[in-house]
Short mmCIF file of C-alpha atoms and ligand atoms in Angstrom, two decimals:
data_model
loop_
_atom_site.label_atom_id
_atom_site.label_comp_id
_atom_site.label_asym_id
_atom_site.label_seq_id
_atom_site.Cartn_x
_atom_site.Cartn_y
_atom_site.Cartn_z
CA MET W 1472 4.12 6.56 -8.32
CA LEU W 1473 4.10 8.51 -5.59
CA LYS W 1474 7.42 10.40 -5.93
CA MET W 1475 7.42 11.00 -9.66
CA ASN W 1476 9.34 14.02 -9.44
CA SER W 1477 12.06 12.27 -7.39
CA PHE W 1478 12.35 9.24 -9.62
CA PHE W 1479 12.51 11.46 -12.79
CA SER W 1480 15.36 13.60 -11.18
CA LYS W 1481 17.17 10.03 -10.08
CA VAL W 1482 16.88 9.18 -13.68
CA MET W 1483 18.43 12.58 -14.87
CA LEU W 1484 21.14 12.54 -12.31
CA PHE W 1485 21.94 8.92 -13.61
CA LEU W 1486 21.97 10.15 -17.36
CA VAL W 1487 24.26 13.08 -16.31
CA ALA W 1488 26.27 10.65 -14.18
CA ALA W 1489 26.62 8.24 -17.13
CA VAL W 1490 27.84 11.08 -19.40
CA LEU W 1491 30.29 12.08 -16.66
CA VAL W 1492 31.53 8.85 -16.27
CA ILE W 1493 32.13 7.90 -19.97
CA SER W 1494 33.69 11.40 -20.40
CA SER W 1495 36.11 11.65 -17.36
CA ILE W 1496 36.93 8.12 -16.19
CA GLY W 1497 38.62 5.30 -17.36
CA LEU W 1498 37.33 5.44 -21.01
CA SER W 1499 39.16 8.63 -22.04
CA PRO W 1500 42.78 7.62 -23.14
CA ALA W 1501 44.02 10.79 -21.29
CA SER W 1502 42.80 9.29 -18.04
CA ALA W 1503 45.03 6.96 -15.94
CA GLN W 1504 44.22 3.35 -16.57
CA THR W 1505 44.85 0.46 -14.24
CA PRO W 1506 47.74 -2.17 -15.01
CA PHE W 1507 45.49 -4.97 -14.84
CA LYS W 1508 45.10 -7.31 -17.81
CA ASP W 1509 42.09 -9.01 -16.55
CA VAL W 1510 40.05 -5.74 -16.45
CA SER W 1511 38.03 -4.13 -19.31
CA SER W 1512 38.20 -0.48 -20.11
CA SER W 1513 34.46 -0.63 -19.10
CA ASP W 1514 35.08 -1.43 -15.62
CA VAL W 1515 35.01 2.17 -14.58
CA GLU W 1516 34.36 1.59 -10.89
CA ILE W 1517 37.79 -0.48 -10.57
CA ASP W 1518 39.71 2.49 -12.39
CA TYR W 1519 38.02 4.99 -10.03
CA LEU W 1520 39.07 2.84 -6.87
CA TYR W 1521 42.34 1.88 -8.22
CA ASN W 1522 43.34 5.68 -9.15
CA ARG W 1523 42.38 6.83 -5.62
CA GLY W 1524 44.45 4.07 -4.21
CA LEU W 1525 41.48 2.25 -2.72
CA ILE W 1526 42.30 -1.24 -4.29
CA LYS W 1527 45.13 -3.11 -5.35
CA GLY W 1528 45.49 -6.22 -7.60
CA ILE W 1529 46.20 -9.44 -6.70
CA SER W 1530 49.53 -9.30 -8.53
CA HIS W 1531 51.10 -6.28 -10.63
CA ASP W 1532 48.86 -7.03 -13.73
CA GLN W 1533 46.06 -9.16 -12.24
CA PHE W 1534 42.99 -7.56 -10.50
CA GLY W 1535 41.19 -10.84 -10.22
CA PRO W 1536 37.89 -9.84 -10.71
CA ASP W 1537 36.07 -13.15 -10.05
CA TYR W 1538 38.19 -13.67 -6.74
CA SER W 1539 35.97 -14.11 -3.82
CA VAL W 1540 36.47 -11.39 -1.08
CA THR W 1541 37.16 -12.51 2.50
CA ARG W 1542 35.94 -10.86 5.57
CA GLU W 1543 39.41 -9.25 6.47
CA GLN W 1544 39.68 -8.04 2.78
CA ALA W 1545 36.16 -6.35 2.97
CA ALA W 1546 37.07 -4.85 6.41
CA THR W 1547 40.32 -3.43 5.15
CA LEU W 1548 38.80 -1.84 1.64
CA ILE W 1549 36.23 -0.32 3.63
CA GLY W 1550 38.34 0.97 6.31
CA ARG W 1551 40.71 2.59 3.57
CA ALA W 1552 37.64 4.05 1.72
CA LEU W 1553 36.28 5.60 4.98
CA GLY W 1554 39.62 6.94 6.23
CA LEU W 1555 39.64 4.33 9.33
CA ASN W 1556 42.74 3.89 11.39
CA GLY W 1557 44.40 1.25 9.91
CA THR W 1558 47.24 0.90 12.17
CA GLU W 1559 48.08 -2.79 13.02
CA ARG W 1560 47.19 -3.37 16.49
CA LYS W 1561 45.63 -5.98 19.06
CA THR W 1562 41.90 -6.57 18.54
CA ARG W 1563 39.20 -8.14 20.54
CA PHE W 1564 39.11 -11.39 18.18
CA SER W 1565 41.06 -14.47 19.31
CA ASP W 1566 41.69 -15.25 15.43
CA VAL W 1567 43.12 -11.86 14.39
CA SER W 1568 46.57 -11.44 15.61
CA SER W 1569 47.91 -7.93 16.09
CA SER W 1570 50.78 -8.58 13.19
CA SER W 1571 47.89 -9.13 10.74
CA TYR W 1572 47.59 -6.27 7.81
CA SER W 1573 44.12 -6.17 8.35
CA SER W 1574 44.08 -5.94 12.51
CA GLY W 1575 44.05 -2.02 12.40
CA TYR W 1576 40.74 -1.88 10.05
CA ILE W 1577 38.97 -4.73 11.36
CA GLN W 1578 39.28 -3.20 15.15
CA SER W 1579 38.14 0.24 13.56
CA ALA W 1580 35.16 -1.04 12.05
CA VAL W 1581 34.29 -2.90 14.67
CA ASP W 1582 34.45 0.07 16.69
CA LYS W 1583 32.11 1.89 14.59
CA GLY W 1584 29.74 -0.72 14.23
CA ILE W 1585 30.31 -1.54 10.61
CA ILE W 1586 31.21 -5.09 10.97
CA THR W 1587 30.57 -7.53 14.11
CA GLY W 1588 32.25 -10.67 15.29
CA TYR W 1589 30.68 -14.00 15.91
CA PRO W 1590 29.20 -14.95 19.59
CA ASP W 1591 32.21 -17.40 20.13
CA GLY W 1592 34.60 -14.32 20.05
CA THR W 1593 35.93 -14.87 16.68
CA PHE W 1594 35.97 -12.78 13.61
CA LYS W 1595 36.92 -15.68 10.86
CA PRO W 1596 38.76 -13.12 8.58
CA LYS W 1597 39.57 -15.91 5.89
CA GLN W 1598 35.70 -16.63 5.53
CA THR W 1599 34.33 -15.36 2.12
CA MET W 1600 31.86 -12.47 2.39
CA THR W 1601 28.39 -13.03 0.95
CA ARG W 1602 26.43 -10.41 -0.98
CA GLY W 1603 23.82 -10.53 2.04
CA GLU W 1604 26.81 -9.62 4.33
CA MET W 1605 28.07 -6.92 1.91
CA ALA W 1606 24.51 -5.24 2.06
CA TYR W 1607 24.63 -4.99 5.90
CA LEU W 1608 28.46 -3.73 5.96
CA LEU W 1609 27.64 -0.97 3.03
CA SER W 1610 24.27 0.10 4.88
CA ARG W 1611 26.32 0.49 8.17
CA ALA W 1612 29.44 1.92 6.91
CA PHE W 1613 27.74 4.63 4.93
CA ASN W 1614 24.82 5.42 7.70
CA LEU W 1615 22.19 4.38 4.73
CA SER W 1616 18.81 5.13 6.43
CA SER W 1617 16.38 5.60 3.47
CA THR W 1618 14.22 2.67 2.37
CA SER W 1619 11.50 2.43 -0.26
CA ALA W 1620 9.37 0.07 -2.19
CA VAL W 1621 12.02 -2.48 -2.73
CA PHE W 1622 11.25 -6.17 -3.37
CA PHE W 1623 13.53 -9.08 -4.36
CA SER W 1624 11.73 -12.53 -4.69
CA ASP W 1625 14.76 -14.17 -2.92
CA ILE W 1626 14.59 -12.19 0.22
CA LYS W 1627 11.54 -12.36 2.80
CA HIS W 1628 10.11 -8.98 3.25
CA ASP W 1629 10.75 -8.05 6.84
CA THR W 1630 10.82 -4.45 7.92
CA HIS W 1631 12.39 -4.82 11.08
CA GLN W 1632 15.57 -2.65 11.48
CA ASP W 1633 18.17 -5.32 11.48
CA SER W 1634 16.60 -7.72 8.98
CA LEU W 1635 18.49 -8.63 5.87
CA TYR W 1636 15.81 -7.38 3.94
CA THR W 1637 15.99 -3.80 5.26
CA ALA W 1638 19.85 -3.76 4.88
CA VAL W 1639 19.17 -4.91 0.88
CA ASN W 1640 16.60 -2.24 0.79
CA LYS W 1641 18.86 0.46 1.82
CA ILE W 1642 21.38 -0.35 -0.55
CA ALA W 1643 19.02 -0.76 -3.27
CA THR W 1644 17.24 2.59 -2.43
CA ALA W 1645 20.88 4.19 -2.36
CA GLY W 1646 21.53 3.23 -5.89
CA ILE W 1647 24.35 0.73 -5.14
CA SER W 1648 22.71 -2.29 -6.23
CA ASN W 1649 19.97 -3.48 -8.66
CA GLY W 1650 20.06 -7.09 -7.72
CA THR W 1651 21.30 -10.05 -9.85
CA GLY W 1652 18.34 -10.08 -12.18
CA GLY W 1653 14.96 -11.42 -12.41
CA GLY W 1654 13.99 -9.90 -9.32
CA ASN W 1655 16.59 -11.61 -7.28
CA TYR W 1656 19.38 -10.17 -4.86
CA SER W 1657 21.36 -13.74 -4.33
CA PRO W 1658 21.98 -12.78 -0.73
CA GLU W 1659 23.81 -16.27 -0.21
CA LYS W 1660 26.09 -15.74 -3.27
CA LYS W 1661 29.73 -15.19 -2.45
CA LEU W 1662 30.75 -11.62 -3.29
CA ILE W 1663 33.30 -11.31 -5.94
CA ARG W 1664 35.99 -8.61 -6.27
CA LYS W 1665 34.40 -6.90 -9.20
CA GLU W 1666 30.81 -6.69 -7.47
CA PHE W 1667 32.56 -5.27 -4.31
CA ALA W 1668 34.27 -2.74 -6.43
CA ILE W 1669 31.07 -1.93 -8.35
CA PHE W 1670 29.34 -1.71 -4.75
CA LEU W 1671 32.02 0.60 -3.29
CA ALA W 1672 32.21 3.06 -6.04
CA ARG W 1673 28.59 3.54 -5.99
CA ALA W 1674 28.50 4.06 -2.46
CA LEU W 1675 31.11 6.60 -2.64
CA ASP W 1676 30.23 8.61 -5.73
CA PRO W 1677 26.81 9.51 -6.88
CA ARG W 1678 28.14 9.23 -10.41
CA PHE W 1679 28.00 5.65 -10.36
CA LYS W 1680 24.75 4.98 -8.68
CA VAL W 1681 21.93 3.11 -10.51
CA ALA W 1682 18.16 3.89 -10.45
CA PHE W 1683 16.66 0.97 -8.67
CA GLN W 1684 13.66 -0.80 -10.65
CA ASN W 1685 11.59 -3.81 -9.12
CA ALA W 1686 11.44 -6.82 -11.75
CA THR W 1687 8.04 -8.25 -12.47
CA ILE W 1688 7.89 -11.72 -10.77
CA ASP W 1689 4.23 -12.46 -11.23
CA LYS W 1690 1.10 -11.43 -13.15
CA LEU W 1691 -2.32 -11.48 -11.32
CA TYR W 1692 -5.73 -10.05 -12.13
CA SER W 1693 -8.23 -8.33 -10.23
CA THR W 1694 -11.34 -10.51 -9.45
CA THR W 1695 -13.53 -7.28 -8.77
CA ASP W 1696 -14.06 -3.72 -9.88
CA ASN W 1697 -13.30 -0.88 -7.94
CA LEU W 1698 -10.33 -2.72 -6.42
CA ASN W 1699 -8.29 -0.17 -4.12
CA VAL W 1700 -4.72 0.53 -5.16
CA ARG W 1701 -2.91 1.60 -1.51
CA SER W 1702 0.20 3.25 -0.78
CA GLY W 1703 0.99 0.57 1.94
CA PRO W 1704 0.33 -3.11 2.65
CA SER W 1705 -2.81 -2.35 4.85
CA THR W 1706 -6.17 -1.09 4.39
CA GLY W 1707 -4.79 1.86 6.76
CA TYR W 1708 -2.79 3.27 3.70
CA SER W 1709 -4.12 5.96 1.47
CA ILE W 1710 -5.93 4.75 -1.68
CA MET W 1711 -4.33 5.98 -4.83
CA GLY W 1712 -6.61 4.77 -7.42
CA GLN W 1713 -8.64 1.66 -8.22
CA ILE W 1714 -8.44 -1.21 -11.10
CA ASP W 1715 -11.42 -3.42 -12.31
CA THR W 1716 -12.12 -6.74 -12.69
CA ASN W 1717 -9.43 -8.84 -14.95
CA ASP W 1718 -7.17 -5.78 -14.91
CA GLU W 1719 -3.51 -7.05 -15.02
CA VAL W 1720 -1.28 -6.37 -12.00
CA GLN W 1721 2.68 -6.80 -12.55
CA VAL W 1722 3.73 -8.03 -9.12
CA TYR W 1723 7.19 -6.92 -7.92
CA GLY W 1724 6.83 -8.48 -4.66
CA TYR W 1725 4.69 -9.69 -1.69
CA SER W 1726 4.17 -8.43 1.84
CA GLY W 1727 1.81 -10.37 3.86
CA GLY W 1728 -1.48 -10.35 2.14
CA TRP W 1729 -0.30 -7.92 -0.29
CA ALA W 1730 1.18 -7.52 -3.54
CA TYR W 1731 3.27 -4.54 -4.47
CA GLY W 1732 3.22 -3.85 -8.31
CA LYS W 1733 1.99 -1.87 -10.98
CA SER W 1734 -1.37 -2.00 -12.79
CA GLY W 1735 -1.64 0.67 -15.64
CA HIS W 1736 -0.56 3.84 -14.34
CA LEU W 1737 -0.79 2.79 -10.90
CA THR W 1738 1.85 1.46 -8.87
CA GLY W 1739 1.22 0.48 -5.39
CA TYR W 1740 -0.45 -2.27 -2.87
CA PHE W 1741 -3.16 -4.68 -3.97
CA SER W 1742 -4.90 -6.93 -1.53
CA LEU W 1743 -4.25 -10.72 -2.74
CA SER W 1744 -7.78 -11.56 -1.51
CA TYR W 1745 -8.84 -9.85 -4.54
CA LEU W 1746 -6.28 -11.00 -7.30
CA SER W 1747 -6.11 -14.36 -8.93
CA LYS W 1748 -3.48 -16.19 -11.30
CA ALA W 1749 -5.43 -16.14 -14.23
CA ALA W 1750 -8.42 -13.91 -15.67
CA THR W 1751 -10.48 -16.83 -15.50
CA LYS W 1752 -14.20 -15.14 -14.67
CA PRO W 1753 -16.05 -15.00 -18.10
CA THR W 1754 -16.66 -11.75 -18.99
CA ARG W 1755 -20.24 -10.17 -18.11
CA VAL W 1756 -20.98 -7.17 -20.10
CA MET W 1757 -24.70 -5.67 -19.45
CA VAL W 1758 -26.35 -3.12 -21.21
CA ILE W 1759 -28.86 -1.09 -19.21
CA ASP W 1760 -31.22 1.06 -21.37
CA ALA W 1761 -33.19 3.64 -19.31
CA GLY W 1762 -36.54 3.95 -21.27
CA HIS W 1763 -37.58 7.31 -23.15
CA GLY W 1764 -35.68 10.51 -22.18
CA GLY W 1765 -35.30 13.97 -23.43
CA SER W 1766 -38.17 15.16 -25.66
CA ASP W 1767 -40.06 11.78 -24.93
CA PRO W 1768 -41.10 11.56 -21.29
CA GLY W 1769 -42.79 8.46 -21.54
CA ALA W 1770 -45.92 7.97 -19.08
CA VAL W 1771 -46.73 10.86 -17.01
CA ALA W 1772 -49.13 10.39 -13.78
CA ASN W 1773 -49.09 11.10 -10.23
CA GLY W 1774 -46.39 13.67 -10.17
CA LEU W 1775 -43.94 11.39 -11.74
CA ARG W 1776 -42.41 11.24 -15.39
CA GLU W 1777 -41.42 7.67 -16.57
CA LYS W 1778 -38.20 8.78 -18.18
CA ASP W 1779 -36.89 10.35 -14.75
CA VAL W 1780 -38.13 6.94 -12.81
CA ASN W 1781 -36.42 4.86 -15.56
CA LEU W 1782 -33.17 6.88 -15.15
CA ASP W 1783 -33.03 6.87 -11.48
CA VAL W 1784 -33.65 2.85 -11.18
CA SER W 1785 -31.17 2.22 -14.10
CA LEU W 1786 -28.50 4.37 -12.29
CA ARG W 1787 -28.88 2.40 -9.27
CA VAL W 1788 -28.87 -1.04 -11.35
CA GLU W 1789 -25.39 0.02 -12.54
CA ARG W 1790 -23.79 0.78 -9.59
CA MET W 1791 -25.05 -2.59 -8.14
CA LEU W 1792 -23.89 -4.52 -11.30
CA LYS W 1793 -20.72 -2.94 -11.13
CA GLU W 1794 -20.26 -4.03 -7.54
CA LYS W 1795 -20.92 -7.67 -8.44
CA GLY W 1796 -18.04 -7.28 -10.98
CA ILE W 1797 -20.38 -7.20 -14.10
CA THR W 1798 -19.34 -4.66 -16.55
CA VAL W 1799 -22.19 -2.11 -17.40
CA LEU W 1800 -22.91 -0.27 -20.57
CA MET W 1801 -25.42 2.52 -20.14
CA VAL W 1802 -27.36 3.57 -23.17
CA ARG W 1803 -28.09 6.75 -21.42
CA ARG W 1804 -26.93 8.48 -17.96
CA THR W 1805 -28.65 11.81 -18.62
CA ASP W 1806 -31.99 12.88 -19.78
CA VAL W 1807 -31.37 12.71 -23.64
CA PHE W 1808 -33.40 11.08 -26.22
CA TYR W 1809 -32.41 8.21 -28.33
CA SER W 1810 -34.06 6.35 -31.07
CA LEU W 1811 -35.35 2.82 -30.43
CA ASP W 1812 -33.27 1.57 -33.27
CA TYR W 1813 -30.34 3.37 -31.71
CA ARG W 1814 -30.96 1.76 -28.60
CA ALA W 1815 -31.30 -1.89 -29.83
CA ALA W 1816 -27.95 -1.68 -31.66
CA TYR W 1817 -26.08 -0.06 -29.01
CA GLY W 1818 -25.18 -3.18 -26.94
CA ILE W 1819 -23.78 -5.55 -29.92
CA LYS W 1820 -21.92 -2.32 -31.20
CA ASN W 1821 -20.26 -1.76 -27.89
CA GLY W 1822 -19.64 -5.46 -26.89
CA GLY W 1823 -22.47 -5.89 -24.65
CA ASP W 1824 -23.65 -9.46 -24.06
CA ALA W 1825 -27.23 -8.78 -22.62
CA PHE W 1826 -29.65 -6.16 -22.70
CA VAL W 1827 -32.13 -4.87 -20.15
CA SER W 1828 -34.78 -1.83 -20.81
CA ILE W 1829 -36.10 -0.41 -17.89
CA HIS W 1830 -39.57 1.10 -18.14
CA ALA W 1831 -42.85 2.31 -15.96
CA ASN W 1832 -46.24 1.23 -17.13
CA ALA W 1833 -49.50 3.49 -17.62
CA ALA W 1834 -52.97 2.10 -17.81
CA SER W 1835 -56.32 2.63 -16.21
CA PRO W 1836 -55.95 3.42 -12.35
CA GLY W 1837 -57.03 0.27 -10.96
CA VAL W 1838 -54.30 -1.75 -12.91
CA SER W 1839 -50.86 -2.33 -10.90
CA GLY W 1840 -48.16 -4.53 -10.65
CA SER W 1841 -44.61 -5.41 -12.30
CA GLU W 1842 -44.29 -7.37 -15.66
CA THR W 1843 -41.26 -8.48 -17.79
CA PHE W 1844 -41.26 -8.70 -21.64
CA TYR W 1845 -39.07 -10.75 -23.88
CA SER W 1846 -39.29 -11.26 -27.68
CA ALA W 1847 -39.22 -14.74 -29.02
CA SER W 1848 -38.02 -13.24 -32.20
CA VAL W 1849 -34.38 -13.17 -30.84
CA ALA W 1850 -31.94 -15.06 -28.65
CA ASN W 1851 -33.40 -18.12 -26.80
CA ASP W 1852 -32.02 -16.83 -23.43
CA SER W 1853 -34.19 -13.74 -23.55
CA LYS W 1854 -36.89 -15.49 -21.83
CA GLN W 1855 -34.69 -16.63 -18.98
CA LEU W 1856 -33.27 -13.25 -18.60
CA ALA W 1857 -37.05 -11.94 -18.29
CA THR W 1858 -37.88 -14.59 -15.81
CA PHE W 1859 -34.77 -14.32 -13.50
CA ILE W 1860 -35.74 -10.60 -13.05
CA GLN W 1861 -39.41 -10.66 -12.94
CA ASN W 1862 -39.27 -13.65 -10.20
CA ARG W 1863 -37.25 -11.05 -8.05
CA LEU W 1864 -39.04 -7.80 -8.94
CA TYR W 1865 -42.57 -8.24 -8.04
CA LYS W 1866 -41.40 -9.81 -4.65
CA ALA W 1867 -39.10 -6.80 -3.88
CA MET W 1868 -41.77 -4.28 -5.01
CA GLU W 1869 -44.49 -6.14 -3.07
CA HIS W 1870 -46.47 -5.95 -6.11
CA THR W 1871 -48.94 -8.32 -7.84
CA ASN W 1872 -47.09 -10.54 -10.40
CA ARG W 1873 -48.18 -9.83 -13.79
CA GLY W 1874 -45.64 -12.37 -15.09
CA VAL W 1875 -43.13 -12.92 -17.63
CA LYS W 1876 -44.74 -12.27 -20.98
CA GLU W 1877 -43.79 -12.15 -24.91
CA TYR W 1878 -44.33 -9.13 -26.72
CA ASP W 1879 -42.16 -7.78 -29.66
CA TYR W 1880 -41.42 -4.41 -28.48
CA ARG W 1881 -38.94 -2.94 -31.11
CA VAL W 1882 -36.03 -2.34 -28.53
CA ILE W 1883 -35.85 -6.10 -27.73
CA ALA W 1884 -37.38 -7.75 -31.07
CA ALA W 1885 -34.77 -5.71 -33.13
CA ASN W 1886 -32.13 -6.61 -30.57
CA PRO W 1887 -29.58 -9.06 -31.67
CA LEU W 1888 -28.65 -9.64 -27.84
CA PRO W 1889 -30.69 -11.60 -25.22
CA ALA W 1890 -32.97 -9.01 -24.31
CA ALA W 1891 -35.75 -8.20 -21.74
CA LEU W 1892 -38.12 -5.15 -21.23
CA VAL W 1893 -39.00 -4.34 -17.46
CA GLU W 1894 -42.03 -2.78 -16.34
CA LEU W 1895 -41.48 -1.82 -12.75
CA GLY W 1896 -45.07 -0.62 -11.81
CA PHE W 1897 -47.90 1.38 -12.95
CA LEU W 1898 -47.49 5.27 -12.51
CA THR W 1899 -51.06 5.82 -13.31
CA ASN W 1900 -51.96 3.40 -10.11
CA ASP W 1901 -51.81 5.48 -6.80
CA ALA W 1902 -50.18 2.50 -4.70
CA ASP W 1903 -47.52 1.58 -7.46
CA ALA W 1904 -46.66 5.48 -8.10
CA ALA W 1905 -46.29 6.28 -4.20
CA LYS W 1906 -43.84 3.29 -4.00
CA LEU W 1907 -41.78 4.44 -7.25
CA ALA W 1908 -41.54 7.85 -5.57
CA THR W 1909 -39.50 6.57 -2.90
CA TRP W 1910 -35.95 5.90 -2.42
CA THR W 1911 -36.56 2.88 -0.60
CA TYR W 1912 -38.84 1.16 -3.64
CA LYS W 1913 -36.29 2.55 -6.30
CA GLU W 1914 -33.80 0.94 -4.54
CA ARG W 1915 -35.48 -2.33 -4.08
CA ALA W 1916 -36.44 -2.28 -7.80
CA ALA W 1917 -32.85 -1.96 -8.49
CA TRP W 1918 -31.69 -4.59 -6.48
CA ALA W 1919 -34.15 -7.24 -7.73
CA ILE W 1920 -33.12 -6.39 -11.49
CA ALA W 1921 -29.28 -6.44 -10.58
CA GLU W 1922 -29.71 -9.85 -8.78
CA GLY W 1923 -31.98 -11.12 -11.35
CA ILE W 1924 -29.39 -10.32 -14.02
CA GLU W 1925 -26.79 -12.05 -11.85
CA ASP W 1926 -28.98 -15.15 -11.58
CA TYR W 1927 -29.00 -15.01 -15.43
CA TYR W 1928 -25.13 -15.21 -15.91
CA ASP W 1929 -24.69 -17.58 -13.02
CA TRP W 1930 -27.21 -19.57 -14.93
CA LYS W 1931 -25.26 -18.93 -18.35
CA GLN W 1932 -21.97 -20.14 -16.90
CA ARG W 1933 -23.56 -23.60 -15.83
ZN1 ZN O 2745 -41.89 3.09 -21.25
#
């Protein structure tokens, strides 16, 4: 919400207004009541308008709240409310005679651009008003100009100045209408006298206004991580925040290829290209363990410490997996030591579904290349995970392929999740170490591991 302060002030204004209404209008026995038997004491707007001489009943004791409102009645009521010249006189319309009670108000309203006739020169004074026409009438009569993020599912989003959407938006923004419920405005519905009175009272007096609240008309889910929430329906608008895969969006309305709605604390526009009807994508939660850390440097050779190389590549893998919509749990993101048993238990404790530990090797200087380990003592999928990674890794590193191997390293053997341990290359080998010192090859290694992990998930999903 961009204008939180303004929103709260509106809410406060409404609460204050509600108290004022209850204490001073209609409900108090001391104030003037209407004579209408078909109006309840809670119809404070009708009381308000009646006591100011702005509305009359259909008889001495009947208001006729459910009767429809004709175009000439609307022109007359608005004309009275605005203090327009109501003197009966000749009009420009062939079907409104100068002796008609409404002729003066119709001509005045037309002169002010509040109401228009039809192209054939008629006004159709006895035709009933629709709620859509009332929106035009009020927005023009009260010179409403402010609009906001207002959506009704039965009105096409069209920000053109003369559109029905814009007229309805203006009266909603002005606190005159909240629609007819369920996210609808019902523009084609005939306007009844009670609604007219409510609209008019809200337009005239802020104490009657309502704070507009969009209704949820759909629930959609993000298909990606880091989906931008924007302040308007195009990529040209500012970014207010981001949501992640499977986060729910309560949709208030649509504008072109965008949904306007709320997700968590964020309210704004979401691209429909990244929303789906159901959170169908299976959850993918990968645990990445950067080997060693803190007091344990791992292998040290050729000016490189294994713990640093492992962490650097692991953080790159994290970034790339997130870009693929895969959730990542990092055992460590800083230079800190954790025991092997802590690492082995970390994933299952935190909701992970597979585990990859990232290392670099040491041996005699002539030994080089990449290899990936799995432990046969745990889940069957471990070998597949190791294979998908290794098949990508040695090619990306332009390394000797030392293969996929079984070995019961504790961090994978004691791990209840499908788990693989990657050896990027040998720090003790000049060529391998030279590569692992560069941005390019660390990025390539990370890319290979992330792709291999995605291969694994795609294979699992099959
Ligand atoms: Zn290691």
